[in-house]
C-alpha cells in the first residue's frame, strides 16, 4: 500500500520545551508540497548543535520542535516540480541548503545560501507552514531537516542524492560533523603540505579536522583536549602529538608556541568556548597563522580579545559546514568514503535505537561518545 499523498504516522523525538529531555512520540507527517521531498530517515547522528538547541542556545529556533540535522535516508515521495530526486533514492538532508540561484550560491568562493537559517528561519517550510503535528499541536521543523523524525519533509534545495551503495548508518555523519571539521582544514584553512597544525577539541568535529589536516599533508598535528580519553583515537586518525592544557601551569598557547618555535601554521577550534577560541588564535604564527573557528558559541555570546593578536597578520576565520557547497559536495564526499579515502567509522562510538535518544545525549555530554548514531 503506497503512502504517497497520505499523512504518515511515525515516531519522532520531540523537544517540547527548552531545557527538557526529548520525548519519543507518535507524530503525523503531511505529504510534501510543491518543490518538497518526504524522506524516510534510516539513521541520524547526535551532534553538539542539537544539544545547543535543547539548551535554548541556538539562534532563531522555536519550540516545540523536532531536532536532528545529521541524517541519511530514502526518498518516500516527492512534491510537484521536484526533479533532482525520485522515490527510492538514497539521500542526505542538508542543514545548509544550496538553492543554486542566490548571489552566494552563484559565487564559487562561498558555500553560504540566502535560504540558510540565519537569513530566513527554517522552523517552518518555505510556505510558512509545518508538516508535523503531534497530539493536535503543530511542531516546528529544525534547519528544514528535522532528522529525529522517522519521516521528515524538506525543500528540494535541502537534500542531495547519494550513491545507492552508501551505508546510511555511516554516511549520516556526512550531514554535519565530518564535513565541518574536514572542510575546515581542506577548504577554509587550505592546509599546505608540510605544515604544522593544532586542533582544539577532539569530538566528532575536531577529529574530522585532524583527518583533514592529515589528508592535506600536514607534517605535525597537535591535538588538544582536556579529556585524555580522546587521545588514542586522535593518534589513530593522524595526530602526531596530544596535549592536555590541564598538564601545564602556563597557558596552552605558550606551550604550543614553545613546541613549534613560532606557533602553528593553522589552528582549529572545535569546542565552542570563548577562552579556547582566543587560545587557538594566539597559538598560531603571529604573522602568517590562520585560526579557524569550527566550534559554535552559544547564540548571543560576545568575545573580547587583544586586537594586537591580529596586527601582524594572523587571520581569524569562521567556517560553516566546512565551506562545502552542500548539494554539490556531499554526494562527492559519499563517493570518497566508499573509495575509503577517509575513515568515518572510527568516529561512530555508539549505535542506539531512537528510543534511547536521551542516553545518546548523555553520552555526548559526559564525553563518553564521539558520535552516537540513532536508528529508526
Ligand atoms: N580545552 C580543551 N578541550 C576541551 C575544553 C577545553 N577547555 N573543553 C571541552 N573540550 C573538549 C571536550 O573534552 C571534547 O572532547 O572538546 C571536545 C568537544 O567535543 P564534542 O562535545 O563531541 O563536540 P563536537 O560535536 O565535536 O562539536 C564541537 O563544533 O559545530 C560545533 O556545535 C559544535 O561547538 C561544537 C563544536
Ligand atoms: Zn542559494
Ligand atoms: Zn551538527
XYZ file of C-alpha atoms and ligand atoms in Angstrom:
414
model
C 0.000 0.000 0.000
C 1.507 3.306 -1.046
C 1.904 6.194 1.379
C 2.237 8.798 -1.387
C -0.082 11.740 -0.832
C -1.119 10.495 2.616
C -0.329 11.634 6.134
C 2.158 9.211 7.706
C 2.103 8.361 11.400
C 5.568 7.520 12.716
C 7.968 8.024 15.604
C 9.946 11.182 16.279
C 11.982 12.620 19.148
C 10.196 15.828 20.117
C 11.654 18.758 22.088
C 8.573 20.240 23.767
C 10.384 22.993 25.683
C 13.829 24.436 26.404
C 15.911 22.519 28.927
C 13.809 19.351 28.830
C 14.936 15.983 27.527
C 13.381 14.700 24.317
C 10.247 12.549 24.238
C 9.755 9.908 21.607
C 6.210 10.385 20.332
C 3.924 9.320 17.540
C 3.724 12.239 15.101
C 1.818 12.889 11.890
C 3.857 13.905 8.843
C 1.978 15.588 5.993
C 2.868 14.850 2.368
C 5.396 17.083 0.621
C 4.059 20.173 -1.155
C 5.456 21.539 -4.424
C 9.291 21.516 -4.562
C 9.426 19.454 -1.343
C 10.568 15.921 -0.633
C 9.460 13.455 2.057
C 12.281 11.227 3.273
C 12.300 8.093 5.433
C 15.231 8.663 7.777
C 17.167 5.471 8.433
C 19.992 6.780 10.632
C 20.836 10.076 12.317
C 23.836 11.226 14.322
C 23.668 13.252 17.526
C 25.665 16.459 17.060
C 26.634 19.040 19.651
C 24.436 21.574 17.871
C 21.333 19.528 18.718
C 22.379 19.894 22.334
C 22.679 23.685 21.855
C 19.102 23.620 20.596
C 17.816 21.700 23.610
C 19.560 24.196 25.917
C 17.979 27.104 24.020
C 21.363 28.362 22.793
C 20.861 28.020 19.044
C 19.651 31.158 17.236
C 16.112 31.611 15.907
C 14.656 28.239 16.900
C 11.063 27.791 18.011
C 9.615 25.157 20.312
C 8.091 22.610 20.211
C 10.324 21.219 17.503
C 11.856 18.062 16.105
C 15.652 18.482 16.168
C 18.327 16.441 14.355
C 20.326 17.547 11.333
C 22.867 14.816 10.638
C 20.850 12.106 8.927
C 20.574 9.825 5.948
C 17.541 8.153 4.418
C 15.491 7.156 1.411
C 13.062 9.349 -0.531
C 9.480 8.202 0.147
C 7.648 10.679 -2.105
C 8.200 13.942 -3.938
C 6.079 17.028 -4.434
C 5.199 18.664 -7.720
C 8.137 20.069 -9.666
C 10.867 18.062 -7.941
C 13.421 16.822 -10.479
C 16.681 16.042 -8.675
C 15.490 13.044 -6.623
C 12.988 10.210 -7.077
C 11.236 7.907 -4.596
C 13.673 5.156 -3.613
C 16.802 7.322 -3.923
C 19.236 7.370 -1.026
C 19.737 10.942 0.192
C 21.375 13.104 2.813
C 19.299 16.039 4.121
C 21.292 19.272 4.060
C 21.113 21.527 7.112
C 22.703 24.194 4.894
C 20.719 24.372 1.637
C 22.058 25.242 -1.787
C 19.340 26.965 -3.817
C 21.678 27.465 -6.762
C 20.180 30.851 -7.559
C 21.208 33.385 -4.899
C 24.332 35.541 -5.007
C 26.120 33.267 -2.526
C 25.283 30.094 -4.448
C 26.447 31.737 -7.688
C 29.760 32.752 -6.057
C 32.229 29.873 -6.400
C 34.074 31.007 -3.248
C 31.022 30.855 -0.979
C 29.115 27.912 0.451
C 26.503 30.091 2.145
C 22.991 30.300 0.694
C 20.451 33.078 1.081
C 17.939 30.388 2.072
C 20.037 29.318 5.085
C 18.597 29.519 8.584
C 20.474 32.701 9.530
C 18.670 34.648 6.784
C 15.259 33.014 6.650
C 14.393 30.847 9.657
C 13.893 27.225 8.780
C 11.445 26.461 11.591
C 8.675 26.050 9.021
C 8.724 25.093 5.344
C 9.198 27.891 2.757
C 5.402 28.376 2.546
C 5.492 29.199 6.326
C 3.591 26.092 7.426
C 4.740 22.956 9.244
C 4.395 19.363 8.014
C 4.472 17.947 11.579
C 1.772 17.598 14.209
C 1.678 15.695 17.490
C -1.235 15.377 19.929
C -3.109 18.030 17.951
C -0.261 20.561 18.189
C 1.880 21.844 15.374
C 5.603 21.082 15.709
C 8.348 23.233 14.248
C 10.971 21.958 11.865
C 14.675 22.393 12.620
C 17.031 23.677 9.910
C 14.421 22.350 7.456
C 15.643 18.790 8.022
C 14.435 17.509 11.463
C 16.182 14.171 11.144
C 14.987 12.903 14.545
C 11.718 12.007 12.794
C 11.282 8.681 11.020
C 9.691 10.583 8.132
C 10.548 14.208 7.502
C 9.877 16.808 4.826
C 12.385 19.257 3.363
C 12.623 21.573 0.371
C 14.352 20.070 -2.652
C 17.261 22.524 -2.248
C 17.998 20.938 1.144
C 18.514 17.355 0.000
C 21.231 15.612 -2.016
C 21.020 12.271 -3.798
C 23.903 9.941 -2.920
C 25.335 6.648 -4.210
C 22.893 3.751 -3.821
C 25.710 1.659 -2.305
C 26.233 4.031 0.642
C 25.660 2.558 4.133
C 23.207 5.043 5.638
C 24.197 4.262 9.223
C 27.689 5.593 8.455
C 27.246 8.314 5.834
C 24.728 10.135 8.019
C 27.819 11.775 9.562
C 28.346 13.497 6.222
C 25.318 15.650 7.074
C 27.293 17.791 9.535
C 30.145 16.703 11.810
C 32.594 15.199 9.369
C 32.353 17.798 6.570
C 32.575 20.599 9.147
C 35.913 19.507 10.607
C 37.419 18.012 7.455
C 36.424 21.011 5.340
C 37.692 23.465 7.980
C 41.168 22.086 7.235
C 40.871 21.437 3.493
C 38.660 24.316 2.321
C 38.730 27.064 4.933
C 42.329 26.941 6.186
C 43.654 25.340 2.975
C 46.302 23.490 4.975
C 49.534 23.110 2.997
C 51.736 20.015 2.825
C 54.498 20.019 5.439
C 52.701 22.497 7.711
C 52.057 22.387 11.443
C 48.502 22.308 12.815
C 46.791 22.362 16.212
C 43.254 21.103 16.765
C 41.445 22.178 19.945
C 38.676 19.752 20.951
C 38.608 16.118 19.872
C 34.911 15.455 19.396
C 33.452 14.490 16.027
C 34.284 17.886 14.533
C 37.849 18.138 15.902
C 38.769 14.572 14.949
C 37.479 15.254 11.440
C 39.723 18.338 11.361
C 42.650 16.086 12.347
C 41.739 13.857 9.378
C 41.562 16.897 7.083
C 44.986 18.177 8.221
C 46.447 14.747 7.594
C 44.822 14.428 4.169
C 46.235 17.852 3.266
C 49.736 16.635 4.114
C 50.425 18.440 7.410
C 53.626 17.095 8.926
C 52.745 17.866 12.534
C 49.246 17.760 14.012
C 48.955 18.657 17.677
C 45.689 17.532 19.251
C 44.487 19.474 22.305
C 41.816 18.252 24.726
C 41.248 18.200 28.476
C 39.880 14.653 28.144
C 42.850 12.338 27.602
C 40.436 9.560 26.762
C 40.227 11.167 23.303
C 43.968 10.933 22.567
C 44.181 7.326 21.327
C 41.645 7.942 18.578
C 43.259 11.270 17.639
C 46.588 9.450 17.148
C 44.918 6.726 15.118
C 43.472 9.396 12.815
C 46.733 11.291 12.323
C 47.639 13.416 15.360
C 51.407 13.418 15.955
C 51.260 14.971 19.465
C 48.482 15.122 22.072
C 48.435 17.659 24.884
C 46.084 18.444 27.734
C 46.005 22.072 28.923
C 45.441 20.679 32.435
C 49.007 19.297 32.486
C 50.574 22.762 32.312
C 50.681 25.777 34.575
C 51.216 28.185 31.688
C 48.554 28.902 29.074
C 48.275 26.350 26.281
C 49.135 28.971 23.627
C 52.562 29.369 25.252
C 53.010 25.604 25.335
C 52.174 25.290 21.622
C 54.408 28.226 20.692
C 57.323 26.631 22.540
C 56.650 23.284 20.916
C 56.729 24.777 17.422
C 59.048 27.795 17.656
C 56.744 30.431 16.145
C 53.327 28.932 16.732
C 51.452 26.593 14.421
C 50.613 27.449 10.812
C 46.950 26.542 11.287
C 44.832 26.209 14.408
C 41.271 24.963 14.687
C 38.815 25.495 17.499
C 36.233 22.705 17.677
C 34.892 23.216 21.197
C 32.769 26.338 21.169
C 34.236 28.241 24.155
C 35.464 31.836 24.258
C 38.683 31.009 26.083
C 39.736 28.225 23.774
C 38.842 30.318 20.753
C 41.279 33.008 21.882
C 43.881 30.408 22.893
C 43.620 28.834 19.429
C 44.077 32.241 17.807
C 47.116 33.026 19.956
C 48.620 29.608 19.184
C 49.160 30.244 15.506
C 52.031 32.127 13.881
C 51.587 35.865 14.600
C 52.395 36.814 11.002
C 51.097 34.045 8.763
C 48.921 31.879 11.043
C 45.315 31.088 10.245
C 42.882 30.205 13.017
C 39.586 28.617 12.015
C 36.585 28.730 14.317
C 34.639 25.499 13.794
C 33.080 25.440 17.275
C 29.849 27.261 17.856
C 29.440 29.690 20.731
C 26.048 29.994 22.411
C 23.884 32.407 20.457
C 24.202 35.969 21.726
C 27.694 35.484 23.184
C 30.277 38.182 22.726
C 34.007 37.927 22.991
C 36.736 40.392 23.910
C 40.316 39.928 22.840
C 43.513 41.901 22.330
C 43.470 43.180 18.731
C 47.278 43.094 18.775
C 46.799 39.383 18.137
C 45.783 40.260 14.571
C 48.026 43.270 13.917
C 50.975 41.371 12.482
C 48.901 39.408 10.009
C 47.272 36.481 11.767
C 43.867 35.638 10.286
C 40.762 34.516 12.129
C 38.138 32.762 10.015
C 34.827 31.104 10.554
C 33.545 28.097 8.686
C 30.019 26.911 8.080
C 29.805 23.185 7.374
C 33.492 23.288 6.422
C 32.987 25.526 3.417
C 31.394 22.837 1.215
C 28.681 23.799 -1.264
C 26.445 21.115 0.145
C 24.393 19.781 -2.763
C 27.462 19.660 -4.992
C 29.897 18.294 -2.444
C 28.121 15.870 -0.121
C 27.497 13.243 -2.849
C 31.200 13.509 -3.766
C 32.215 13.025 -0.145
C 29.989 9.925 -0.036
C 31.862 8.557 -3.069
C 35.217 9.344 -1.431
C 34.072 7.490 1.673
C 33.085 4.468 -0.457
C 36.580 4.631 -2.020
C 37.953 4.520 1.537
C 39.651 7.916 1.257
C 38.774 8.617 4.906
C 37.521 6.615 7.831
C 34.155 7.751 9.178
C 33.543 4.526 11.027
C 36.110 5.390 13.712
C 34.017 8.415 14.709
C 30.980 6.266 15.482
C 31.339 5.009 19.036
C 27.699 4.061 19.715
C 24.675 2.924 17.745
C 21.353 3.222 19.555
C 17.658 2.785 18.772
C 15.731 6.079 18.556
C 14.040 5.173 21.854
C 17.419 5.758 23.551
C 17.957 9.241 22.145
C 18.352 10.782 25.613
C 21.010 8.246 26.521
C 22.829 9.342 23.349
C 22.820 12.967 24.547
C 24.070 11.889 27.966
C 26.990 10.014 26.357
C 27.886 13.161 24.387
C 27.644 15.493 27.388
C 29.801 13.260 29.583
C 32.481 12.875 26.889
C 31.918 9.126 26.590
C 30.972 9.145 22.916
C 32.296 10.751 19.765
C 29.205 10.170 17.669
C 26.152 8.139 18.587
C 24.094 7.102 15.588
C 20.367 6.624 16.183
C 18.492 4.047 14.129
C 14.773 4.032 13.395
N 40.118 22.650 26.363
C 40.310 21.624 25.507
N 39.335 20.759 25.142
C 38.110 20.951 25.653
C 37.808 22.011 26.532
C 38.887 22.877 26.908
N 38.701 23.904 27.744
N 36.501 21.945 26.869
C 35.979 20.890 26.192
N 36.954 20.286 25.465
C 36.838 19.105 24.598
C 35.911 18.030 25.134
O 36.606 17.186 26.042
C 35.505 17.289 23.851
O 36.389 16.226 23.543
O 36.219 19.496 23.378
C 35.614 18.362 22.773
C 34.261 18.787 22.164
O 33.716 17.701 21.525
P 32.142 17.418 21.394
O 31.460 17.899 22.628
O 31.981 15.994 20.998
O 31.715 18.410 20.207
P 31.627 18.259 18.610
O 30.375 17.560 18.205
O 32.920 17.759 18.055
O 31.438 19.788 18.219
C 32.400 20.741 18.577
O 31.729 22.266 16.870
O 29.971 22.501 15.362
C 30.444 22.765 16.630
O 28.410 22.970 17.922
C 29.609 22.266 17.761
O 30.587 23.842 19.230
C 30.574 22.483 18.889
C 31.922 22.123 18.263
Zn 21.376 29.953 -2.504
Zn 25.918 19.452 13.574
